[in-house]
Structure formats: structure tokens, C-alpha cells
């Protein structure tokens, strides 16, 4: 575990986790410890292996998204386009109101990533730091160069909590346990107006507030839940996580299904 420079009884060194529990620390100092954890989260591990459950209430998510568009238009920043989430066969079965998937994730610094998702949109994606590949049954296998300026979405935000700080105000709520790991529960509310040129897609736009659980040892997010009008509409939650394991080279090697040709995005969707 990482250590911090807090004194305690002889023979014992306090960790940052102890500092958050200390009754003698004032609230501002507590938040300072949380900020230190958040800023160090992305650098607290060499590798990660995790299982993550992602859940969406599609109807509430649509309401939140439309409200975000309306707020952007009121601030003169919106495009006026509203995307609908409803999916399904017109005239057939009604579209689902919820979506859930389980994601298995492997990360290795620097730049290596593997994701396997089971759910309505099954996929396998692999990045070796130079090339990236993705396989989805509806599109086949695709390959492209890694774009260093491209940031991932809701899954990767769990391991980059520092992405969120410019856009939210944090309040310590208490303690929580997620995936058998001790965490600090936080309430996050949006800054108004939002920081210019800051994209909050990793936290799902349009929420009133977010319920976060921050790992007290590693500083990653163990759970992120977006709320609207007091009810959750999206959640990413770590079910299992292990740090600093060694992975074999096959983990970050892409192997398409038998008979599947690897193509470029241009070959699939055109220029």
C-alpha cells in the first residue's frame, strides 16, 4: 500500500486510509486526502484485472440526456440534436427499458488493454499500444492505429478518477465496501457552469448527482452511479479486481473468430 506522511503511535506508520478515518482531521483536510487519492489513482498500479458490471435504465438515461441538451442550448453550446436510445424492431417487441453487461478487463501500463463484454452488445477489444482491434458480431473484426488523444468511456473512468475532478464538487458521505475492498463513499455534484471544453461523458451527462465509492488503498473508483430526481439511471460497479499481476503475451494478442477477416473501419463504413 502507498504511504503518506502522517505521524501516529510509535512503531506504526499511518496510511492515507487511516487519515480519512481520523476524527481529529477537519473536513477540508479529509477532502484534501481524497483529492490526493484521486490524483494518484491512475498511477497506483502496474496492471489491473477486473470484472465490472455496467447497468443502464434506458428511459431515465434518455430523460437525463435530453435535459443535458436543453441546458447546453440554453448556454448557447448545444447543437440542437437529440439522440434517442430506443432500440428494437418497429412493430415488433417493445424495446428494453434496461441494459446490463458484464465486462472483463485487463490493463497493463503503458497502453495495453483487453476488454471482453457479455450482454446485448457482445464485443472483444484489444490494444497493444500500437494497434487496436475490436470484434462485434454485427460488424466483424476491425483494426486501426491507436489514437493517443482518444479517451475511453465509462469503464476506463473507473481507473482515471482524476478525469472527473474539474467537473464536480465532492462531499464525503462515509465508508462503503465494494468487491470486498474498503472504500470512501462520495457524493459528486456538477459544477455550474461546467468547465469550458470539458467532456463529462464518462460520468453520463444530465445527472443531478453521482454516488461514488473510491478505493481507500489504490484511489480508483469501485462504483459510479448516476442519479436523476433521486433515482439511479446508470451504474458501473467493480465485482472483482486484482492489481499488479503478470499477464502472458496472449492477453494482448487479438485473435478473430475462425473465418473472420480483419478489416479497417473504412472498409466497413466507407470514408
CSV table of C-alpha atoms in Angstrom, one decimal:
chain,number,residue,atom,x,y,z
A,1,UNK,CA,0.0,0.0,0.0
A,2,UNK,CA,1.1,3.6,-0.6
A,3,UNK,CA,2.1,5.6,2.4
A,4,UNK,CA,1.6,9.2,3.5
A,5,UNK,CA,3.5,11.4,5.9
A,6,UNK,CA,1.1,11.2,8.9
A,7,UNK,CA,2.5,10.5,12.3
A,8,UNK,CA,0.9,8.1,14.8
A,9,UNK,CA,1.8,6.0,17.7
A,10,UNK,CA,5.4,4.7,17.9
A,11,UNK,CA,6.2,1.7,15.6
A,12,UNK,CA,3.3,2.4,13.2
A,13,UNK,CA,3.0,4.4,10.0
A,14,UNK,CA,-0.4,5.7,9.0
A,15,UNK,CA,-1.7,5.2,5.5
A,16,UNK,CA,-4.0,7.6,3.6
A,17,UNK,CA,-6.9,5.3,4.5
A,18,UNK,CA,-6.2,6.0,8.2
A,19,UNK,CA,-6.1,9.7,7.5
A,20,UNK,CA,-9.6,9.6,6.1
A,21,UNK,CA,-10.9,7.9,9.2
A,22,UNK,CA,-9.1,10.2,11.7
A,23,UNK,CA,-11.7,12.1,13.9
A,24,UNK,CA,-9.2,14.9,14.6
A,25,UNK,CA,-8.9,15.9,10.9
A,26,UNK,CA,-11.2,18.7,9.8
A,27,UNK,CA,-13.4,18.4,6.8
A,28,UNK,CA,-11.1,20.3,4.4
A,29,UNK,CA,-8.2,18.0,5.4
A,30,UNK,CA,-10.4,15.0,4.7
A,31,UNK,CA,-11.2,16.2,1.2
A,32,UNK,CA,-7.5,17.0,0.7
A,33,UNK,CA,-6.7,13.3,1.4
A,34,UNK,CA,-9.5,12.3,-1.0
A,35,UNK,CA,-8.0,14.6,-3.7
A,36,UNK,CA,-4.6,13.1,-3.1
A,37,UNK,CA,-6.0,9.6,-3.6
A,38,UNK,CA,-7.9,10.6,-6.7
A,39,UNK,CA,-4.8,12.2,-8.3
A,40,UNK,CA,-2.7,9.1,-7.6
A,41,UNK,CA,-5.3,6.5,-8.7
A,42,UNK,CA,-4.1,6.1,-12.2
A,43,UNK,CA,-0.5,5.6,-11.1
A,44,UNK,CA,-1.2,3.2,-8.2
A,45,UNK,CA,-0.9,0.0,-10.2
A,46,UNK,CA,1.1,-1.6,-13.0
A,47,UNK,CA,-1.6,-4.0,-14.1
A,48,UNK,CA,-5.3,-4.5,-13.4
A,49,UNK,CA,-7.6,-7.5,-13.9
A,50,UNK,CA,-11.2,-6.7,-13.1
A,51,UNK,CA,-14.8,-7.8,-13.7
A,52,UNK,CA,-17.2,-4.9,-13.9
A,53,UNK,CA,-21.0,-4.8,-14.2
A,54,UNK,CA,-22.5,-1.9,-16.2
A,55,UNK,CA,-26.2,-1.1,-15.9
A,56,UNK,CA,-28.4,1.5,-17.6
A,57,UNK,CA,-32.1,2.5,-17.2
A,58,UNK,CA,-32.6,3.5,-20.8
A,59,UNK,CA,-35.7,5.6,-20.2
A,60,UNK,CA,-34.2,7.6,-17.4
A,61,UNK,CA,-31.0,7.9,-19.3
A,62,UNK,CA,-32.9,9.4,-22.2
A,63,UNK,CA,-34.5,11.9,-19.9
A,64,UNK,CA,-31.1,12.9,-18.5
A,65,UNK,CA,-29.6,13.2,-21.9
A,66,UNK,CA,-32.4,15.4,-23.2
A,67,UNK,CA,-32.1,17.6,-20.2
A,68,UNK,CA,-28.3,18.0,-20.8
A,69,UNK,CA,-29.0,19.0,-24.4
A,70,UNK,CA,-31.6,21.6,-23.2
A,71,UNK,CA,-29.1,23.1,-20.7
A,72,UNK,CA,-26.4,23.3,-23.4
A,73,UNK,CA,-28.8,25.0,-25.8
A,74,UNK,CA,-29.7,27.5,-23.0
A,75,UNK,CA,-26.0,28.2,-22.5
A,76,UNK,CA,-25.5,28.6,-26.3
A,77,UNK,CA,-23.3,25.5,-26.7
A,78,UNK,CA,-25.7,22.8,-27.8
A,79,UNK,CA,-26.1,21.5,-31.4
A,80,UNK,CA,-29.8,21.0,-31.1
A,81,UNK,CA,-29.5,17.3,-31.9
A,82,UNK,CA,-31.2,14.9,-29.6
A,83,UNK,CA,-30.3,11.2,-29.8
A,84,UNK,CA,-32.9,8.6,-29.0
A,85,UNK,CA,-31.8,5.4,-27.1
A,86,UNK,CA,-34.8,3.3,-28.0
A,87,UNK,CA,-33.9,0.2,-29.9
A,88,UNK,CA,-36.0,-2.7,-31.2
A,89,UNK,CA,-38.0,-3.9,-34.1
A,90,UNK,CA,-40.6,-1.4,-35.2
A,91,UNK,CA,-44.0,-3.1,-35.0
A,92,UNK,CA,-42.5,-5.9,-33.0
A,93,UNK,CA,-41.5,-6.4,-29.4
A,94,UNK,CA,-41.1,-3.1,-27.4
A,95,UNK,CA,-37.5,-2.1,-26.8
A,96,UNK,CA,-35.9,-3.0,-23.5
A,97,UNK,CA,-36.1,-0.4,-20.7
A,98,UNK,CA,-32.8,-1.6,-19.1
A,99,UNK,CA,-29.5,-2.8,-20.3
A,100,UNK,CA,-26.8,-4.7,-18.4
A,101,UNK,CA,-23.5,-6.1,-19.3
A,102,UNK,CA,-20.6,-7.8,-17.6
A,103,UNK,CA,-17.1,-6.6,-18.7
A,104,UNK,CA,-13.8,-8.5,-18.1
A,105,UNK,CA,-10.9,-6.0,-18.2
A,106,UNK,CA,-7.1,-6.4,-18.3
A,107,UNK,CA,-4.9,-3.3,-18.2
A,108,UNK,CA,-1.1,-3.1,-18.4
A,109,UNK,CA,1.0,0.1,-18.3
A,110,UNK,CA,1.7,1.6,-20.7
A,111,UNK,CA,-1.0,1.4,-23.2
A,112,UNK,CA,-2.1,-2.2,-23.2
A,113,UNK,CA,-5.8,-3.1,-22.8
A,114,UNK,CA,-8.2,-6.0,-23.3
A,115,UNK,CA,-11.9,-5.9,-22.8
A,116,UNK,CA,-14.5,-8.8,-23.2
A,117,UNK,CA,-18.1,-7.8,-22.8
A,118,UNK,CA,-21.1,-10.1,-22.4
A,119,UNK,CA,-24.5,-8.6,-22.8
A,120,UNK,CA,-26.7,-7.1,-25.6
A,121,UNK,CA,-23.7,-5.8,-27.4
A,122,UNK,CA,-21.0,-8.6,-27.2
A,123,UNK,CA,-17.5,-7.5,-28.1
A,124,UNK,CA,-13.8,-8.2,-27.7
A,125,UNK,CA,-11.4,-5.3,-27.9
A,126,UNK,CA,-7.6,-5.4,-27.6
A,127,UNK,CA,-5.0,-2.7,-27.7
A,128,UNK,CA,-1.2,-3.5,-27.7
A,129,UNK,CA,-0.1,0.2,-27.5
A,130,UNK,CA,0.3,0.5,-31.3
A,131,UNK,CA,-2.7,-1.2,-32.9
A,132,UNK,CA,-6.2,-1.7,-31.6
A,133,UNK,CA,-8.7,-4.3,-32.7
A,134,UNK,CA,-12.4,-4.9,-31.9
A,135,UNK,CA,-14.7,-7.8,-32.8
A,136,UNK,CA,-18.5,-7.4,-32.7
A,137,UNK,CA,-20.8,-10.0,-34.3
A,138,UNK,CA,-22.7,-7.3,-36.2
A,139,UNK,CA,-19.6,-5.6,-37.7
A,140,UNK,CA,-17.0,-8.3,-37.7
A,141,UNK,CA,-13.3,-7.7,-36.8
A,142,UNK,CA,-11.8,-4.2,-37.2
A,143,UNK,CA,-8.2,-3.0,-36.9
A,144,UNK,CA,-6.9,0.6,-36.6
A,145,UNK,CA,-3.9,2.5,-35.3
A,146,UNK,CA,-4.0,3.7,-31.7
A,147,UNK,CA,-5.0,7.3,-31.3
A,148,UNK,CA,-3.2,8.6,-28.2
A,149,UNK,CA,-5.7,11.5,-27.9
A,150,UNK,CA,-8.7,9.2,-27.7
A,151,UNK,CA,-10.0,8.6,-24.2
A,152,UNK,CA,-12.2,5.6,-23.3
A,153,UNK,CA,-15.5,5.9,-21.6
A,154,UNK,CA,-17.3,4.8,-18.5
A,155,UNK,CA,-15.1,1.7,-17.8
A,156,UNK,CA,-11.8,3.5,-18.1
A,157,UNK,CA,-13.0,6.4,-16.0
A,158,UNK,CA,-13.0,4.0,-13.0
A,159,UNK,CA,-9.2,3.8,-13.3
A,160,UNK,CA,-8.8,7.5,-14.1
A,161,UNK,CA,-10.8,9.3,-11.4
A,162,UNK,CA,-8.7,12.4,-11.9
A,163,UNK,CA,-10.7,13.0,-15.2
A,164,UNK,CA,-13.7,13.9,-13.2
A,165,UNK,CA,-12.4,16.4,-10.7
A,166,UNK,CA,-12.6,19.5,-12.9
A,167,UNK,CA,-16.4,19.0,-13.4
A,168,UNK,CA,-17.7,18.0,-10.0
A,169,UNK,CA,-17.8,19.2,-6.3
A,170,UNK,CA,-17.1,16.3,-3.9
A,171,UNK,CA,-18.6,15.6,-0.4
A,172,UNK,CA,-17.6,12.8,1.8
A,173,UNK,CA,-20.6,10.7,2.8
A,174,UNK,CA,-18.9,7.8,4.7
A,175,UNK,CA,-17.4,4.4,4.2
A,176,UNK,CA,-18.5,1.6,1.9
A,177,UNK,CA,-17.3,-1.9,0.8
A,178,UNK,CA,-17.3,-2.9,-2.9
A,179,UNK,CA,-15.8,-6.1,-4.3
A,180,UNK,CA,-14.5,-6.8,-0.8
A,181,UNK,CA,-12.5,-3.7,-0.8
A,182,UNK,CA,-12.7,-0.8,1.7
A,183,UNK,CA,-13.8,2.5,0.1
A,184,UNK,CA,-14.8,6.1,0.8
A,185,UNK,CA,-18.3,7.0,-0.3
A,186,UNK,CA,-18.5,10.3,-2.0
A,187,UNK,CA,-21.4,12.5,-3.3
A,188,UNK,CA,-20.4,14.4,-6.5
A,189,UNK,CA,-22.5,17.3,-7.9
A,190,UNK,CA,-21.9,19.0,-11.2
A,191,UNK,CA,-20.2,22.4,-11.3
A,192,UNK,CA,-22.4,25.1,-12.8
A,193,UNK,CA,-21.5,26.4,-15.3
A,194,UNK,CA,-19.4,23.4,-16.3
A,195,UNK,CA,-15.7,23.9,-17.2
A,196,UNK,CA,-15.2,25.0,-20.8
A,197,UNK,CA,-14.2,22.3,-23.2
A,198,UNK,CA,-14.7,19.6,-20.5
A,199,UNK,CA,-16.5,16.4,-21.6
A,200,UNK,CA,-18.3,14.6,-18.8
A,201,UNK,CA,-19.5,11.6,-20.9
A,202,UNK,CA,-17.5,9.3,-18.6
A,203,UNK,CA,-20.0,10.2,-15.8
A,204,UNK,CA,-23.1,10.2,-18.0
A,205,UNK,CA,-24.5,13.6,-18.8
A,206,UNK,CA,-27.6,15.1,-17.4
A,207,UNK,CA,-27.4,13.6,-13.8
A,208,UNK,CA,-28.3,15.6,-10.7
A,209,UNK,CA,-25.6,14.0,-8.7
A,210,UNK,CA,-23.3,10.9,-8.6
A,211,UNK,CA,-22.7,8.3,-5.9
A,212,UNK,CA,-19.1,7.3,-6.0
A,213,UNK,CA,-17.0,4.8,-4.0
A,214,UNK,CA,-13.3,5.5,-4.0
A,215,UNK,CA,-10.9,2.6,-3.1
A,216,UNK,CA,-9.1,3.7,0.1
A,217,UNK,CA,-5.8,2.0,-0.9
A,218,UNK,CA,-5.5,2.5,-4.6
A,219,UNK,CA,-7.5,5.6,-5.3
A,220,UNK,CA,-9.5,4.0,-8.2
A,221,UNK,CA,-13.3,4.2,-8.4
A,222,UNK,CA,-15.0,1.0,-7.3
A,223,UNK,CA,-18.5,2.2,-8.1
A,224,UNK,CA,-20.0,5.1,-10.0
A,225,UNK,CA,-23.8,5.7,-10.0
A,226,UNK,CA,-25.6,8.5,-11.8
A,227,UNK,CA,-28.8,9.8,-10.3
A,228,UNK,CA,-31.7,11.9,-11.6
A,229,UNK,CA,-34.6,13.0,-9.5
A,230,UNK,CA,-33.4,10.8,-6.7
A,231,UNK,CA,-33.3,7.6,-8.8
A,232,UNK,CA,-30.3,5.9,-10.4
A,233,UNK,CA,-30.1,5.6,-14.2
A,234,UNK,CA,-26.6,4.3,-14.8
A,235,UNK,CA,-24.0,2.4,-12.8
A,236,UNK,CA,-20.6,0.9,-13.2
A,237,UNK,CA,-19.5,-1.4,-10.4
A,238,UNK,CA,-16.4,-3.4,-9.8
A,239,UNK,CA,-17.3,-7.0,-8.9
A,240,UNK,CA,-13.7,-8.3,-8.7
A,241,UNK,CA,-10.3,-6.7,-9.0
A,242,UNK,CA,-6.7,-7.7,-8.7
A,243,UNK,CA,-3.6,-5.5,-9.1
A,244,UNK,CA,0.0,-5.9,-10.3
A,245,UNK,CA,-0.4,-9.4,-11.6
A,246,UNK,CA,1.8,-10.6,-14.5
A,247,UNK,CA,0.0,-11.4,-17.8
A,248,UNK,CA,1.1,-13.6,-20.6
A,249,UNK,CA,1.6,-12.1,-24.1
A,250,UNK,CA,-1.6,-13.8,-25.3
A,251,UNK,CA,-3.7,-11.5,-23.2
A,252,UNK,CA,-3.0,-8.5,-25.5
A,253,UNK,CA,-2.9,-10.5,-28.7
A,254,UNK,CA,-6.0,-10.3,-30.9
A,255,UNK,CA,-7.4,-13.5,-32.4
A,256,UNK,CA,-10.5,-13.1,-34.6
A,257,UNK,CA,-13.1,-15.9,-34.8
A,258,UNK,CA,-12.2,-18.6,-37.3
A,259,UNK,CA,-13.0,-17.5,-40.8
A,260,UNK,CA,-13.4,-13.8,-39.8
A,261,UNK,CA,-11.4,-11.3,-41.9
A,262,UNK,CA,-9.9,-8.3,-40.2
A,263,UNK,CA,-10.8,-5.1,-41.9
A,264,UNK,CA,-10.3,-1.4,-41.4
A,265,UNK,CA,-13.2,0.9,-40.3
A,266,UNK,CA,-13.1,2.5,-43.8
A,267,UNK,CA,-13.8,-0.9,-45.4
A,268,UNK,CA,-16.8,-1.4,-43.1
A,269,UNK,CA,-18.4,2.1,-43.1
A,270,UNK,CA,-16.7,3.8,-46.0
A,271,UNK,CA,-14.8,7.0,-46.0
